[in-house]
Tab-separated table of C-alpha atoms in Angstrom:
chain	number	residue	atom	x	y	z
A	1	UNK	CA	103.139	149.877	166.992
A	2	UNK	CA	103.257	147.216	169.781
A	3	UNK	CA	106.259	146.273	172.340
A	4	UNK	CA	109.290	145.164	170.341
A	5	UNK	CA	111.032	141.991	172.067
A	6	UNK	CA	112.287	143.026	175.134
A	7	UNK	CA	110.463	146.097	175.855
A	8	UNK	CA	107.563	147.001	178.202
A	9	UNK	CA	106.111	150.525	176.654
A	10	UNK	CA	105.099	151.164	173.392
A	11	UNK	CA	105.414	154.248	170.812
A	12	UNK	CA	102.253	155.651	171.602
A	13	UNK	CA	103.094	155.359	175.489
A	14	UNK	CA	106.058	157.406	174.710
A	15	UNK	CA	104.318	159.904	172.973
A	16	UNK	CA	102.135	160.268	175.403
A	17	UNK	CA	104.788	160.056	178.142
A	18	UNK	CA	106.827	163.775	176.284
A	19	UNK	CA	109.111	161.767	174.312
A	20	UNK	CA	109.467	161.900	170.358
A	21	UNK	CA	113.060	160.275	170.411
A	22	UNK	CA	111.295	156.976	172.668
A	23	UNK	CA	108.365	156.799	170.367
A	24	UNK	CA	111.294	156.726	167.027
A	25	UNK	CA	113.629	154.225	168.959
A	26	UNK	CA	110.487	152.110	169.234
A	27	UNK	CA	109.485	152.370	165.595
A	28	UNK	CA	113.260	152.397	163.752
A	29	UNK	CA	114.780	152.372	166.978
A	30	UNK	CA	117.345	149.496	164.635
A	31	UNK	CA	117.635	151.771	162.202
A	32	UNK	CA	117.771	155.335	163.346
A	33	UNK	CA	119.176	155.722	166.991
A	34	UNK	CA	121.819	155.927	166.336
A	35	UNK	CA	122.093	155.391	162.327
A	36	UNK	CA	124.781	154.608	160.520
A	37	UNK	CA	126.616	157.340	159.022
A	38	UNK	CA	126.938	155.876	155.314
A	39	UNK	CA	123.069	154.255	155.252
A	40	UNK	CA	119.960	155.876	154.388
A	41	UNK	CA	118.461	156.558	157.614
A	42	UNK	CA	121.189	159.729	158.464
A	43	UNK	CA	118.879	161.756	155.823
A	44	UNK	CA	115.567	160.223	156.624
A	45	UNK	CA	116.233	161.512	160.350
A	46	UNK	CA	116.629	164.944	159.412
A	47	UNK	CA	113.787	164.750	157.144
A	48	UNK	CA	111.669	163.042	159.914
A	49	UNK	CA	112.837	166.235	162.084
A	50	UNK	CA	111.726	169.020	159.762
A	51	UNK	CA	108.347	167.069	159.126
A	52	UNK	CA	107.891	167.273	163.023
A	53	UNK	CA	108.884	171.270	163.046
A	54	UNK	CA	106.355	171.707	160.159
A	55	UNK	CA	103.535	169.432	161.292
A	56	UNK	CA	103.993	170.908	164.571
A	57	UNK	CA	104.300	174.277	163.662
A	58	UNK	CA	100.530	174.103	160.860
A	59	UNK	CA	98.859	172.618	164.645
A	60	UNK	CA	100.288	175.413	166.699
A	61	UNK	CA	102.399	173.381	169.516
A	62	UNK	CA	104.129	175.098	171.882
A	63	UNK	CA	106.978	173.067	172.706
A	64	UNK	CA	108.006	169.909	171.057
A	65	UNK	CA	108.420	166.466	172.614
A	66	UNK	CA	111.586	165.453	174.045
A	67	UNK	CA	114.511	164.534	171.832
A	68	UNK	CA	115.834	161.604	174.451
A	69	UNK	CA	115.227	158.029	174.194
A	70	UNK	CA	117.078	157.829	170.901
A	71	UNK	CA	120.728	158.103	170.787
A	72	UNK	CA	122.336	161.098	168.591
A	73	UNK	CA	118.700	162.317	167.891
A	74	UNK	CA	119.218	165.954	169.800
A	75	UNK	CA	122.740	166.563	167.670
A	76	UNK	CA	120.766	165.773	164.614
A	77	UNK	CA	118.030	168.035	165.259
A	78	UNK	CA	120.709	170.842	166.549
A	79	UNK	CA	122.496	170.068	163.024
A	80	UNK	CA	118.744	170.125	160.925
A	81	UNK	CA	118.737	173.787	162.585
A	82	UNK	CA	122.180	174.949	162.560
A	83	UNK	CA	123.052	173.987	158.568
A	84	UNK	CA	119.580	175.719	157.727
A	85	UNK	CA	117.625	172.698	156.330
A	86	UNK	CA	115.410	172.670	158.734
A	87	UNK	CA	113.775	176.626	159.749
A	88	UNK	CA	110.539	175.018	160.544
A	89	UNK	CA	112.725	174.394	163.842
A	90	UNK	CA	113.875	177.494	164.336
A	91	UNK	CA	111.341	178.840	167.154
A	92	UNK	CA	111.752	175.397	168.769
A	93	UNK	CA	115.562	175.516	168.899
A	94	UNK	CA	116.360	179.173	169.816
A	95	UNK	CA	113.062	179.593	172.457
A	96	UNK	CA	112.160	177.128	174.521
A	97	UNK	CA	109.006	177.441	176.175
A	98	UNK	CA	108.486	176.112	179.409
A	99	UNK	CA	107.070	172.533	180.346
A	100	UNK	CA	103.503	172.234	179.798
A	101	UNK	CA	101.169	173.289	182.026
A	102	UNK	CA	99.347	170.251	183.823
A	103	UNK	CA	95.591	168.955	182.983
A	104	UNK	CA	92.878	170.443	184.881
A	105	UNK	CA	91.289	168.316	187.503
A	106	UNK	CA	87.832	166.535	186.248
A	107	UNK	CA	84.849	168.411	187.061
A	108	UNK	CA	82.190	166.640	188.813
A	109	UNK	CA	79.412	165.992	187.051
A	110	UNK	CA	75.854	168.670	187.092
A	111	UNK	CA	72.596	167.432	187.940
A	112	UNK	CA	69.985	166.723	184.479
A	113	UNK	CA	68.680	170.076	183.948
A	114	UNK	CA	64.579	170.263	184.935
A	115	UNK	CA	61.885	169.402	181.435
A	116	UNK	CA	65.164	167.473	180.124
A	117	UNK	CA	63.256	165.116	177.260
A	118	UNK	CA	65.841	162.022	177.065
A	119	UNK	CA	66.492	161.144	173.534
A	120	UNK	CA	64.922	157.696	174.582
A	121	UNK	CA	61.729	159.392	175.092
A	122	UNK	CA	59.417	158.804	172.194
A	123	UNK	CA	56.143	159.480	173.271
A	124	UNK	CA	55.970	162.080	170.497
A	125	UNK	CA	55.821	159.618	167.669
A	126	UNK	CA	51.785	159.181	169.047
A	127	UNK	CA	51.156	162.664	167.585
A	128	UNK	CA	52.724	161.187	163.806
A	129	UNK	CA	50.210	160.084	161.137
A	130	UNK	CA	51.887	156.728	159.791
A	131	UNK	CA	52.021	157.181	155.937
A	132	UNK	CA	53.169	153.874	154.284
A	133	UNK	CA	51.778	151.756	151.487
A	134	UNK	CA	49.866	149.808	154.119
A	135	UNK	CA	47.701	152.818	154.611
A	136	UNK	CA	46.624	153.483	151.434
A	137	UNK	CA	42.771	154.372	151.300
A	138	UNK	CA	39.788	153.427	148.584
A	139	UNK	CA	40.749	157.452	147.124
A	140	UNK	CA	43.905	156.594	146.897
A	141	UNK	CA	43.419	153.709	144.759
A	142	UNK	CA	40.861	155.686	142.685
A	143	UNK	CA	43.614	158.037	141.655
A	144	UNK	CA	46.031	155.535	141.093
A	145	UNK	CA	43.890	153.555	138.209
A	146	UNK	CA	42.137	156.886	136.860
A	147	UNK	CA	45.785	157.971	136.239
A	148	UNK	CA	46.345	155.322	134.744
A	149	UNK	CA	43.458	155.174	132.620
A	150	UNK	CA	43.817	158.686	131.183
A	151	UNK	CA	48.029	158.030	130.271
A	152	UNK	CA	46.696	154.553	129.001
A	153	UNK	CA	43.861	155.974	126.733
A	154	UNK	CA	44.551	159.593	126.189
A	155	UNK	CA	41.606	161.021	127.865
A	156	UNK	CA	41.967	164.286	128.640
């Protein structure tokens, strides 16, 4: 999804950036944060939460994203845990884990190891006897008609 009016990030910045309640303010932000108690989108939160808990849970995170950046998404998820509709959450709600660690530091690249053949190198394709229907020799042809001739006539 790209910048709704008025905002410089997007929901795949916010993602990226820890936060699953900026990424759904983005996307339903309208609709969901916060929603209105009577509509639709008071169930379709919770569902979205338990989703996340499951999906997150089959991939093996750690820690989920932050709840902030959409208003009365945290109470909703405490309430998706707390009535029992949601146990997927459980192990998120109950123990935290602590912030992720950060990403290593980019390793400078090695030197080409010594006999490396590049892919680029075809030199080999000398040693390859071309075999198309260009090629095809006087004994070739032979066999060709004298097949021929025996399914034609019968010979045997």
């Amino acid at each position: 999804f790209s910048n709704p009016p008025g905002v410089e990030t997007t929901s795949h910045i916010q993602s990226l950036e820890g936060s699953f309640g900026g990424s759904l303010n983005i996307i339903n932000g309208g609709l969901e944060c916060p929603a209105d108690p009577q509509g639709y989108h008071v169930k379709a939160i919770v569902t979205r939460l338990r989703y996340y808990c499951i999906a997150a849970s089959v991939v093996g995170v750690k820690r989920l994203l932050d709840m902030d950046g959409c208003e009365g998404l945290s109470e909703k998820f405490e309430e998706c845990v707390m009535t029992g509709y949601c146990p997927e959450c459980n192990d998120f709600f109950l123990d935290p884990s602590p912030a992720p660690s950060k990403a290593p530091s980019p390793a400078v690249p090695t030197e080409q190891p010594m006999g490396f053949r590049s892919w680029a190198n075809d030199s080999w394709m000398g040693d390859i006897k071309r075999r198309d229907s260009s090629g095809m020799g006087m004994s070739s042809v032979f066999r060709v008609v004298t097949f021929f001739t025996v399914v034609y006539f019968g010979i045997r």
